Coordinates of C-alpha atoms in Angstrom, one line a residue:
Chain A
L39 CA 118.0 111.6 78.8
K40 CA 116.2 111.9 75.6
T41 CA 113.7 114.6 74.7
L42 CA 110.2 113.8 73.5
E43 CA 111.1 114.9 70.0
E44 CA 114.0 112.4 69.8
I45 CA 111.8 109.6 71.1
K46 CA 109.2 110.5 68.4
T47 CA 111.8 110.5 65.7
E48 CA 113.2 107.1 66.8
I49 CA 109.7 105.6 66.9
E50 CA 109.0 106.9 63.4
A51 CA 112.2 105.3 62.2
A52 CA 111.6 102.0 63.8
V53 CA 107.9 101.5 63.2
P54 CA 106.9 102.3 59.6
G55 CA 103.6 103.9 59.1
V56 CA 103.1 104.9 62.7
G57 CA 101.3 108.1 63.6
V58 CA 102.8 109.8 66.6
E59 CA 101.8 113.2 67.8
I60 CA 103.2 115.2 70.6
V61 CA 100.4 116.5 72.9
P62 CA 101.7 119.6 74.8
N63 CA 100.9 119.9 78.4
P64 CA 100.3 123.6 79.3
S65 CA 100.8 122.9 83.0
V66 CA 104.0 123.7 84.9
S67 CA 104.7 120.0 85.4
G68 CA 106.0 119.9 81.8
Q69 CA 105.0 116.3 81.3
H70 CA 104.1 116.3 77.6
S71 CA 102.8 113.2 76.1
L72 CA 102.8 111.2 72.9
R73 CA 99.5 110.2 71.2
L74 CA 99.7 107.0 69.3
T75 CA 97.3 105.8 66.6
P76 CA 95.7 102.6 68.0
G77 CA 96.6 100.7 64.8
H78 CA 100.3 100.8 65.4
A79 CA 100.3 101.1 69.2
F80 CA 101.2 97.5 69.9
E81 CA 104.4 97.6 67.7
T82 CA 105.3 101.0 69.1
A83 CA 104.9 99.7 72.7
K84 CA 107.1 96.7 71.8
F85 CA 109.7 99.1 70.4
L86 CA 109.5 101.3 73.5
R87 CA 110.1 98.3 75.8
D88 CA 112.8 96.5 73.8
G89 CA 114.4 99.2 71.8
M90 CA 114.2 102.2 74.1
G91 CA 114.4 100.5 77.5
F92 CA 111.0 101.6 78.9
D93 CA 110.6 98.3 80.7
Y94 CA 108.4 99.5 83.5
L95 CA 104.8 100.6 83.0
S96 CA 103.9 102.4 86.1
N97 CA 100.4 103.7 85.7
A98 CA 97.6 102.9 83.2
T99 CA 94.4 104.8 83.4
G100 CA 91.4 106.0 81.4
V101 CA 90.0 109.5 80.8
D102 CA 86.5 110.2 79.5
W103 CA 86.1 113.1 77.1
P104 CA 82.4 113.5 76.5
E105 CA 81.0 115.3 73.4
R106 CA 81.2 119.0 74.1
E107 CA 80.0 122.2 72.6
V108 CA 82.8 124.6 71.8
A109 CA 81.9 128.2 71.3
E110 CA 84.4 130.0 69.1
K111 CA 84.5 133.7 68.3
V112 CA 85.1 134.4 64.6
R113 CA 85.5 137.7 62.8
V114 CA 83.4 137.8 59.7
T115 CA 83.2 140.4 57.0
R116 CA 79.9 140.9 55.3
Q117 CA 78.3 143.3 52.9
V118 CA 75.9 145.8 54.4
T119 CA 74.0 148.7 53.0
R120 CA 74.2 151.9 55.0
T121 CA 72.3 155.1 54.5
V122 CA 74.8 157.9 54.6
D123 CA 73.3 161.4 54.1
G124 CA 70.1 159.9 52.6
V125 CA 72.1 157.9 50.0
E126 CA 72.3 154.1 50.2
Q127 CA 75.8 152.9 50.0
A128 CA 77.2 149.4 49.9
A129 CA 79.9 148.9 52.6
E130 CA 81.9 146.2 54.2
E131 CA 81.6 145.6 57.9
T132 CA 83.6 143.3 60.2
V133 CA 81.7 141.8 63.1
E134 CA 82.4 139.3 65.7
E135 CA 80.2 136.2 65.6
T136 CA 80.0 133.3 68.1
R137 CA 79.9 130.0 66.3
K138 CA 79.2 126.8 68.1
H139 CA 80.2 123.4 67.0
T140 CA 80.3 120.0 68.9
E141 CA 83.5 118.2 69.3
P142 CA 83.0 114.5 69.2
G143 CA 83.6 112.6 72.4
C144 CA 86.1 109.8 73.0
L145 CA 87.6 107.7 75.6
E146 CA 91.4 107.9 76.2
A147 CA 93.8 105.4 77.8
V148 CA 96.9 107.0 79.4
Y149 CA 100.1 105.1 80.2
H150 CA 103.0 106.3 82.3
L151 CA 106.3 104.6 81.3
Y152 CA 109.6 104.5 83.1
S153 CA 112.9 102.8 82.6
S154 CA 114.1 100.8 85.6
S155 CA 117.8 101.0 84.8
Q156 CA 118.3 104.4 83.1
K157 CA 116.1 106.3 85.5
Q158 CA 114.2 107.9 82.6
G159 CA 110.6 108.9 82.7
P160 CA 107.8 109.4 82.9
L161 CA 107.0 109.0 79.2
V162 CA 103.3 109.6 78.9
V163 CA 101.6 107.6 76.1
R164 CA 98.0 108.0 75.2
M165 CA 95.5 106.4 72.8
R166 CA 92.0 107.5 71.9
T167 CA 89.0 105.5 70.8
V168 CA 86.9 106.6 67.9
N169 CA 83.8 107.4 70.0
R170 CA 82.2 106.6 73.3
T171 CA 79.5 104.3 72.2
D172 CA 80.2 101.5 69.7
Q173 CA 83.8 101.9 68.6
V174 CA 85.6 101.7 72.0
E175 CA 88.3 99.2 71.2
L176 CA 92.0 99.8 71.8
P177 CA 94.8 97.4 71.6
S178 CA 95.8 95.9 74.9
L179 CA 99.4 96.5 76.1
T180 CA 99.2 93.7 78.7
P181 CA 101.2 91.2 76.5
I182 CA 104.0 93.8 76.6
W183 CA 103.8 95.1 80.1
R184 CA 102.1 92.7 82.5
S185 CA 101.4 95.5 85.0
A186 CA 98.7 96.7 82.7
E187 CA 96.7 93.5 83.3
F188 CA 94.7 94.6 86.4
Q189 CA 94.8 98.3 85.4
E190 CA 93.3 97.7 82.0
R191 CA 90.7 95.5 83.6
E192 CA 89.9 98.5 85.8
I193 CA 89.7 100.8 82.8
F194 CA 87.3 98.4 81.1
D195 CA 85.3 98.1 84.3
L196 CA 85.0 101.8 85.1
F197 CA 85.3 103.5 81.6
G198 CA 84.2 100.8 79.2
I199 CA 87.2 100.7 76.9
V200 CA 87.5 97.2 75.4
F201 CA 91.1 96.1 75.2
T202 CA 91.5 93.7 72.3
G203 CA 94.2 91.1 73.0
H204 CA 93.8 91.3 76.8
P205 CA 94.2 87.7 78.2
D206 CA 91.5 88.1 80.8
L207 CA 89.2 91.0 80.3
R208 CA 86.6 91.0 83.0
R209 CA 85.3 93.6 85.4
L210 CA 87.7 94.2 88.3
L211 CA 86.0 96.2 90.9
M212 CA 82.3 96.1 90.1
W213 CA 80.4 92.8 90.0
P214 CA 80.0 90.9 86.7
E215 CA 76.3 91.6 86.3
F216 CA 76.8 95.4 86.6
K217 CA 75.9 97.2 83.3
D218 CA 77.1 100.8 83.3
Y219 CA 80.6 102.4 83.5
P220 CA 80.8 104.5 86.7
M221 CA 83.8 106.7 85.9
R222 CA 82.2 108.2 82.8
R223 CA 81.2 111.8 83.2
D224 CA 77.6 111.2 82.3
Y225 CA 77.1 108.2 84.7
V226 CA 73.9 108.5 86.8
E227 CA 73.8 106.6 90.0
P228 CA 70.9 104.2 90.3
D229 CA 68.2 105.1 92.9
D230 CA 68.3 101.6 94.3
F231 CA 71.7 100.1 95.1
E232 CA 70.1 96.8 96.2
F233 CA 69.9 95.3 92.8
E234 CA 72.9 93.0 92.9
P235 CA 71.7 89.4 92.3
T236 CA 73.5 87.6 95.1
A237 CA 74.2 83.9 95.2
H238 CA 71.8 83.8 98.2
D239 CA 68.8 84.9 96.0
A240 CA 69.5 82.1 93.5
V241 CA 69.7 79.5 96.4
L242 CA 66.4 80.8 97.8
A243 CA 64.7 80.6 94.4
R244 CA 66.0 77.0 94.0
A245 CA 64.7 76.1 97.4
E246 CA 61.3 77.5 96.7
A247 CA 61.1 75.5 93.4
H248 CA 62.2 72.4 95.3
K249 CA 59.5 73.0 98.0
A250 CA 56.9 73.4 95.3
A251 CA 58.0 70.2 93.6
S252 CA 58.0 68.1 96.7
A253 CA 54.6 69.5 97.7
A254 CA 53.2 68.3 94.3
T255 CA 54.6 64.8 94.8
G256 CA 53.1 64.7 98.3
Q257 CA 56.5 64.2 100.1
E258 CA 57.2 65.9 103.4
G259 CA 60.5 67.6 104.3
T260 CA 62.4 70.7 103.6
G261 CA 64.1 69.4 100.5
A262 CA 67.4 68.8 102.2
G263 CA 68.9 65.4 101.5
Q264 CA 66.2 64.4 99.0
Chain B
M193 CA 122.5 110.1 72.7
M194 CA 122.5 106.6 74.1
D195 CA 123.1 103.4 72.2
T196 CA 119.8 101.8 71.7
T197 CA 121.2 98.5 70.5
A198 CA 122.8 97.8 73.9
K199 CA 120.7 95.3 75.7
T200 CA 121.4 96.4 79.2
T201 CA 118.0 96.8 80.7
I202 CA 116.2 93.9 82.3
G203 CA 113.1 94.4 80.2
A204 CA 115.0 94.4 77.0
A205 CA 116.8 91.0 77.4
D206 CA 117.3 88.8 74.4
E207 CA 114.0 88.1 72.6
R208 CA 114.9 84.5 71.9
E209 CA 114.7 83.8 75.6
R210 CA 111.3 85.4 75.6
P211 CA 108.8 83.2 73.9
E212 CA 105.2 84.5 73.4
G213 CA 103.5 84.8 76.7
W214 CA 106.6 84.6 78.9
N215 CA 105.1 87.0 81.4
R216 CA 101.9 85.0 81.9
P217 CA 101.4 82.5 84.7
R218 CA 102.3 79.1 83.5
E219 CA 99.7 76.4 82.8
M220 CA 99.8 73.8 85.5
E221 CA 99.0 70.1 84.7
P222 CA 97.2 68.4 87.5
N223 CA 98.9 65.2 88.7
G224 CA 97.2 62.0 89.8
D225 CA 93.6 61.5 89.0
G226 CA 93.2 65.0 87.8
E227 CA 90.5 66.0 90.2
L228 CA 90.7 69.6 91.2
L229 CA 89.2 71.1 94.4
E230 CA 88.1 74.7 94.0
V231 CA 88.4 76.7 97.2
A232 CA 87.3 80.3 97.7
M233 CA 89.8 81.8 100.2
G234 CA 88.0 84.8 101.5
P235 CA 86.4 87.3 101.4
H236 CA 86.3 86.6 105.1
H237 CA 89.6 84.8 105.8
P238 CA 91.8 85.8 108.6
S239 CA 94.9 85.9 106.4
T240 CA 93.5 88.3 103.8
H241 CA 93.9 91.5 105.9
G242 CA 90.4 92.6 105.0
V243 CA 87.8 91.6 102.4
F244 CA 89.7 90.0 99.6
R245 CA 89.1 86.7 97.8
M246 CA 91.4 84.2 96.1
D247 CA 89.7 81.6 94.0
V248 CA 92.2 78.7 94.2
A249 CA 92.1 75.4 92.3
L250 CA 93.9 72.7 94.3
D251 CA 95.3 69.4 93.2
G252 CA 95.7 67.7 96.5
E253 CA 97.5 70.4 98.5
H254 CA 99.1 72.1 95.4
V255 CA 97.9 75.3 93.9
V256 CA 97.3 74.9 90.1
R257 CA 95.3 78.1 89.6
L258 CA 94.7 81.2 91.6
K259 CA 92.5 84.1 90.6
P260 CA 92.2 87.1 92.9
V261 CA 88.8 88.7 93.2
F262 CA 88.6 92.4 94.1
G263 CA 86.0 95.0 94.8
Y264 CA 84.5 94.2 98.1
L265 CA 85.8 97.5 99.5
H266 CA 85.2 99.6 96.4
R267 CA 83.7 103.0 96.9
N268 CA 85.0 104.7 93.8
H269 CA 87.4 107.1 95.6
E270 CA 88.4 108.6 92.2
K271 CA 84.8 109.6 91.3
I272 CA 84.2 111.1 94.7
A273 CA 87.4 113.1 94.4
E274 CA 86.4 114.4 91.0
G275 CA 83.3 115.9 92.5
V276 CA 85.0 118.0 95.3
S277 CA 87.8 120.6 95.4
Y278 CA 91.4 119.7 95.5
L279 CA 91.7 120.2 99.3
A280 CA 88.6 118.2 100.1
S281 CA 90.1 114.9 99.0
M282 CA 93.2 115.3 101.2
P283 CA 91.5 113.7 104.2
Y284 CA 90.1 111.0 102.0
T285 CA 93.5 110.0 100.9
D286 CA 94.1 108.9 104.5
R287 CA 91.6 106.1 103.9
L288 CA 93.4 104.6 100.9
D289 CA 96.2 102.8 102.7
Y290 CA 95.1 103.4 106.3
M291 CA 98.3 102.1 107.8
C292 CA 100.3 104.9 106.1
S293 CA 98.1 107.9 105.8
L294 CA 101.0 110.4 105.9
T295 CA 102.7 109.0 102.8
N296 CA 99.3 109.1 101.0
N297 CA 99.0 112.8 102.0
W298 CA 102.5 113.4 100.7
A299 CA 101.9 111.7 97.3
Y300 CA 98.8 113.7 96.7
A301 CA 100.3 117.0 97.9
L302 CA 103.3 116.3 95.6
A303 CA 101.1 115.7 92.6
V304 CA 99.1 118.9 93.2
E305 CA 102.4 120.8 93.8
K306 CA 103.6 119.5 90.4
L307 CA 100.4 120.7 88.8
T308 CA 100.5 124.2 90.2
G309 CA 104.2 124.7 90.6
Q310 CA 103.9 125.3 94.3
E311 CA 107.1 125.5 96.3
V312 CA 107.5 123.9 99.8
P313 CA 109.5 125.5 102.6
E314 CA 112.5 123.7 103.9
R315 CA 111.2 122.9 107.4
A316 CA 108.1 121.4 105.9
E317 CA 110.2 119.2 103.6
Y318 CA 112.1 117.9 106.7
L319 CA 108.9 117.3 108.6
R320 CA 107.6 115.4 105.6
V321 CA 110.7 113.2 105.5
I322 CA 110.5 112.6 109.2
L323 CA 106.8 111.6 109.1
G324 CA 107.2 109.6 106.0
E325 CA 110.1 107.5 107.4
L326 CA 108.3 107.0 110.7
T327 CA 105.3 105.8 108.7
R328 CA 107.7 103.4 106.8
V329 CA 109.1 102.1 110.1
Q330 CA 105.7 101.3 111.6
N331 CA 104.3 99.9 108.4
H332 CA 107.3 97.5 107.9
A333 CA 107.3 96.5 111.5
S334 CA 103.6 95.6 111.5
S335 CA 103.8 93.9 108.2
I336 CA 106.6 91.7 109.5
G337 CA 104.5 91.1 112.6
F338 CA 101.5 90.1 110.4
L339 CA 103.6 87.8 108.3
I340 CA 104.9 85.9 111.3
Q341 CA 101.4 85.8 112.8
E342 CA 100.2 84.1 109.6
M343 CA 102.9 81.6 110.0
G344 CA 101.4 80.5 113.2
A345 CA 103.5 82.5 115.8
S346 CA 100.4 84.0 117.4
G347 CA 100.9 87.2 119.1
T348 CA 104.5 87.7 120.3
P349 CA 106.2 89.2 117.2
L350 CA 103.1 91.2 116.2
M351 CA 102.8 92.6 119.7
Y352 CA 106.5 93.5 119.8
A353 CA 105.9 95.4 116.5
F354 CA 102.7 97.0 117.7
R355 CA 104.4 98.2 120.9
E356 CA 106.8 100.1 118.7
R357 CA 104.1 101.2 116.4
E358 CA 102.1 102.6 119.3
K359 CA 105.0 104.9 120.2
I360 CA 105.1 106.2 116.6
L361 CA 101.3 106.6 116.5
D362 CA 101.5 108.6 119.7
L363 CA 103.9 110.9 117.9
F364 CA 101.4 111.2 115.0
E365 CA 98.6 112.0 117.4
G366 CA 100.7 114.6 119.2
L367 CA 101.5 116.4 115.9
T368 CA 98.4 115.9 113.8
G369 CA 95.7 115.2 116.3
S370 CA 95.0 111.7 114.9
R371 CA 96.7 108.4 115.2
M372 CA 95.9 107.0 111.8
M373 CA 93.8 109.5 109.8
C374 CA 96.4 112.2 110.0
N375 CA 95.3 114.6 107.2
Y376 CA 98.5 116.6 107.8
M377 CA 100.1 117.7 104.5
R378 CA 98.9 120.7 102.5
F379 CA 99.8 122.0 99.1
G380 CA 102.8 124.0 99.8
G381 CA 103.7 122.7 103.3
C382 CA 102.2 121.1 106.3
R383 CA 99.2 122.0 108.4
V384 CA 100.8 122.7 111.8
D385 CA 104.4 123.2 113.0
A386 CA 106.1 120.7 115.2
S387 CA 107.1 122.0 118.7
P388 CA 110.6 121.5 120.0
A389 CA 109.1 119.1 122.6
W390 CA 107.6 117.0 119.9
L391 CA 110.9 116.9 118.0
D392 CA 112.6 115.8 121.3
G393 CA 110.0 113.1 121.7
A394 CA 110.6 111.9 118.1
R395 CA 114.4 111.8 118.8
K396 CA 113.7 109.7 121.8
V397 CA 111.5 107.2 119.9
V398 CA 114.0 107.0 117.0
A399 CA 116.9 106.4 119.5
G400 CA 114.9 103.4 120.8
L401 CA 114.4 101.9 117.3
P402 CA 117.9 100.3 116.8
G403 CA 117.4 98.4 120.0
F404 CA 114.0 97.2 118.9
M405 CA 115.4 96.1 115.6
D406 CA 118.2 94.1 117.4
E407 CA 115.5 92.5 119.4
M408 CA 113.4 91.6 116.3
D409 CA 116.6 90.3 114.6
R410 CA 117.4 88.0 117.6
L411 CA 113.9 86.9 117.8
L412 CA 113.2 86.2 114.1
S413 CA 115.9 86.5 111.5
S414 CA 117.7 83.1 112.2
N415 CA 114.6 81.4 113.5
E416 CA 114.6 77.9 112.2
I417 CA 110.9 77.6 111.6
L418 CA 110.7 80.9 109.8
M419 CA 113.6 80.0 107.6
A420 CA 112.1 76.6 106.8
R421 CA 108.7 78.1 105.9
T422 CA 109.9 81.1 103.9
Q423 CA 113.2 80.3 102.1
G424 CA 112.7 79.2 98.5
V425 CA 109.0 79.9 98.8
G426 CA 107.2 82.3 96.4
I427 CA 110.1 83.1 94.1
L428 CA 109.6 86.0 91.8
R429 CA 112.0 86.5 88.9
P430 CA 113.4 90.1 88.6
E431 CA 112.5 90.4 84.9
L432 CA 108.9 89.4 85.6
A433 CA 108.8 91.7 88.6
V434 CA 109.8 94.7 86.5
N435 CA 107.5 93.8 83.7
A436 CA 104.6 93.4 86.1
G437 CA 105.2 96.8 87.7
V438 CA 106.0 95.4 91.1
T439 CA 107.5 98.1 93.3
G440 CA 108.7 98.8 96.8
P441 CA 110.3 96.2 99.0
M442 CA 108.8 93.4 96.8
L443 CA 110.8 94.6 93.8
R444 CA 114.0 95.2 95.8
A445 CA 113.7 91.7 97.3
C446 CA 114.1 90.6 93.6
G447 CA 117.4 92.3 93.4
V448 CA 116.3 95.3 91.3
N449 CA 117.8 98.5 92.5
Y450 CA 114.8 100.8 92.1
D451 CA 113.9 103.1 95.0
I452 CA 112.0 106.2 94.0
R453 CA 113.6 108.1 96.9
K454 CA 116.9 107.6 95.0
V455 CA 115.6 107.7 91.4
D456 CA 113.4 110.8 91.6
G457 CA 115.0 112.3 94.7
Y458 CA 111.7 113.9 95.4
G459 CA 111.4 116.3 98.4
I460 CA 114.9 116.5 99.9
Y461 CA 115.8 112.8 99.8
N462 CA 119.1 113.4 97.9
R463 CA 120.5 115.2 101.0
F464 CA 120.4 112.0 103.1
K465 CA 122.9 109.2 103.2
F466 CA 121.1 105.8 103.1
R467 CA 121.5 102.5 101.3
V468 CA 119.0 100.5 99.3
P469 CA 119.0 96.9 100.5
L470 CA 118.6 94.3 97.8
G471 CA 117.6 90.6 97.9
D472 CA 119.3 87.8 96.0
H473 CA 117.1 84.8 96.5
W474 CA 113.8 86.5 95.5
D475 CA 111.7 84.6 98.0
V476 CA 109.5 85.4 100.9
Y477 CA 112.4 85.4 103.3
D478 CA 114.1 88.0 101.3
R479 CA 111.0 90.2 101.4
F480 CA 111.0 89.8 105.1
M481 CA 114.7 90.6 105.4
I482 CA 114.4 93.6 103.1
R483 CA 111.8 95.1 105.3
M484 CA 114.0 94.6 108.4
L485 CA 116.9 96.3 106.7
E486 CA 114.8 99.1 105.3
I487 CA 113.7 100.0 108.9
R488 CA 117.4 100.3 109.8
E489 CA 118.0 102.6 106.8
S490 CA 114.9 104.6 107.7
V491 CA 116.3 105.1 111.2
K492 CA 119.5 106.5 109.6
I493 CA 117.4 109.0 107.6
L494 CA 115.4 109.9 110.6
E495 CA 118.6 110.5 112.7
Q496 CA 120.0 112.8 110.0
A497 CA 116.7 114.7 109.4
L498 CA 116.0 115.2 113.1
K499 CA 119.6 116.6 113.6
E500 CA 119.5 118.9 110.6
I501 CA 115.9 120.2 110.7
P502 CA 116.0 124.0 110.3
G503 CA 113.6 126.6 111.6
G504 CA 111.3 128.6 109.6
P505 CA 107.7 128.4 108.3
V506 CA 106.0 125.1 107.5
M507 CA 103.7 126.7 104.9
D508 CA 104.5 128.8 102.0
P509 CA 102.8 132.1 102.9
K510 CA 101.9 132.6 99.3
A511 CA 100.3 129.2 98.9
K512 CA 96.6 129.0 98.1
I513 CA 95.1 126.1 99.8
R514 CA 91.4 126.7 99.4
G515 CA 89.4 127.3 96.2
F516 CA 92.3 127.6 93.8
R517 CA 92.0 126.7 90.1
P518 CA 95.1 125.2 88.5
K519 CA 95.8 126.1 84.9
P520 CA 94.6 123.4 82.5
G521 CA 97.1 120.6 82.2
E522 CA 98.1 117.4 83.9
A523 CA 100.7 116.1 86.3
Y524 CA 101.8 112.7 87.6
G525 CA 103.5 112.7 91.0
R526 CA 104.8 109.6 92.7
I527 CA 106.6 108.7 95.9
E528 CA 108.1 105.6 97.4
S529 CA 105.3 104.7 99.9
P530 CA 106.1 101.8 102.2
K531 CA 104.1 99.5 99.9
G532 CA 105.7 100.6 96.7
E533 CA 105.2 103.4 94.1
L534 CA 102.2 105.5 95.1
G535 CA 101.3 107.8 92.3
F536 CA 98.6 110.4 91.7
Y537 CA 97.6 111.5 88.2
L538 CA 95.7 114.7 88.0
I539 CA 94.1 116.5 85.0
S540 CA 92.9 120.0 85.5
D541 CA 90.5 121.7 83.1
G542 CA 90.9 125.0 84.9
G543 CA 88.1 124.4 87.4
P544 CA 88.1 124.1 91.2
N545 CA 87.8 120.3 91.0
P546 CA 90.2 117.9 89.3
Y547 CA 88.8 116.8 85.9
R548 CA 90.5 113.5 86.4
Y549 CA 91.9 112.1 89.6
R550 CA 93.7 108.8 89.5
V551 CA 95.4 106.9 92.3
R552 CA 98.1 104.5 91.2
P553 CA 97.8 101.9 93.9
P554 CA 101.0 99.9 94.7
S555 CA 99.0 97.2 96.5
L556 CA 96.8 96.4 93.5
V557 CA 99.7 96.3 91.0
N558 CA 101.9 94.2 93.3
L559 CA 99.1 91.6 93.4
T560 CA 99.4 91.1 89.6
V561 CA 102.1 88.4 90.1
L562 CA 100.4 86.7 93.1
E563 CA 99.3 83.7 90.9
D564 CA 102.8 83.4 89.4
M565 CA 104.4 83.2 92.8
C566 CA 101.8 80.8 94.3
L567 CA 101.6 78.2 91.5
G568 CA 103.0 74.8 92.6
H569 CA 103.2 75.7 96.2
D570 CA 101.0 74.3 99.0
I571 CA 97.9 76.1 100.1
A572 CA 99.5 76.9 103.4
D573 CA 102.3 78.8 101.6
V574 CA 99.7 80.9 99.7
V575 CA 99.0 82.6 103.0
L576 CA 102.7 83.4 103.5
I577 CA 103.3 84.6 99.9
F578 CA 100.2 86.8 100.1
G579 CA 101.4 88.1 103.5
S580 CA 104.8 88.9 102.0
V581 CA 103.2 91.2 99.4
D582 CA 102.0 93.5 102.1
I583 CA 98.7 95.0 100.9
V584 CA 96.0 97.1 102.4
L585 CA 92.5 96.5 100.9
G586 CA 91.5 100.2 101.3
E587 CA 94.1 100.9 98.6
V588 CA 93.5 97.9 96.4
D589 CA 89.8 98.5 96.0
R590 CA 89.7 102.3 96.4

């Protein structure tokens, strides 16, 4: 069994210019992961399958990391003037200040890889999009592992990550006319769930139009068979 | 350090044999006049085990295209689970694969135990194995029954299977209070202890299972119609099966020796002696036969577990079940459910709810290759091939 560091070194040797970063997992599960830069993810995945034997992609899923405000405590030294015994003196004082900054949000795709013959795994591989609004493309790994086909469609459906190179990227669970991405953290449920345009509505509209047309030409009948 | 140049794994076979797109369904050329008939099988079709649709393009009787359509039973289980505490989604996991609620419980409990580092007492591990294997027996028996039912043998084999399933469901009811929605496992053990009388009842049911299997074997395995309908139908190549993430009896029917009970040895499975049956024709008949043989192996595990089960507590007394906050981090836990690899992926941000809760559904991923298996076969065989995948829509759509 190889350690994550060994796998990282091998990837860096095999795929020139790749950016691999080990993301530590503080939980007791000890499942640390590798973060790939999306630009080289496809070649890296190909190497993981063909060169390292990770031929089985078990789980592919998305995670939404919205923009968040991080409060940080910093110690700052500043010049103050103090009055000691009626005399003003310049002195240095160290105080604790809370500074806030916003971390940009992103969407993340997480893949769990195993090897079917060497009983190795899980190797957790993750990729991040640039942001959550307009740059949400990631390379699709479906050409490498077919098991990602429906799971990436599900990520696209529920999180809104666009997988470039996916052979058939459509919504999987929600209907095609649906607009939002339900698994995002800031998703708001619609008040009215009855807004799905069904085939039945289209048929009814057509029937109404047909009735109006036949009334205009003075013909009788329901429209059937005419 | 292993030799990375050795091409030993199935997925790393010679690239020359792997042209671009080898793992895609092949393009079918219509014969004859080229007129295609598009049929929507489902969502209300008796063979689809629920609300599932296959958009099939037919050239005469032959399937030239098949696109599965999901989502009719979608209720976003994952989103609901992210809004409630860890314990509160335990009963909801019963509703994923409602034929096998106990293995769903087990997979979820295993993932949370990985996240928190919770230990499980020995007796609880034994009870989990006993209940998990009983679940496997009743799931495989009924899935065989449904497969034969879809072949046209109305009733008899399915009722034989259901008679046996009923005994097992009675055991579940006696222990957990519910036949199907068991909600039994907890993080760090099981909810209630099994009484000696219950264990005796389980031993009695298990003692009757080999006789039931002999009966099913005599009834089905060498049945001429069954062999004619299933042999050579729906062939799935092993390298595609691995690449497409197919797991469970489907994968082992392709001859790939991958059983998570052996690979991970989760729980206490490495204490038991059992074999992993493998298929060598990769067709629907093999999938049927693998399930028959797996029931016999499950019976072996059950006999050993029921003999060796120790006394003691069924819950870790130090375990926190309610209102705990795992340290930030993530964990992926998986088990061999009767349908395949059932995994739960959890991310904790230190709060009382999971930040991310993901179910890796074996039924959905096993359907990836449905089109590949069906292309070129008659529309009547699609029903059989679909039945041999063994899915439950509660898990596919979540």
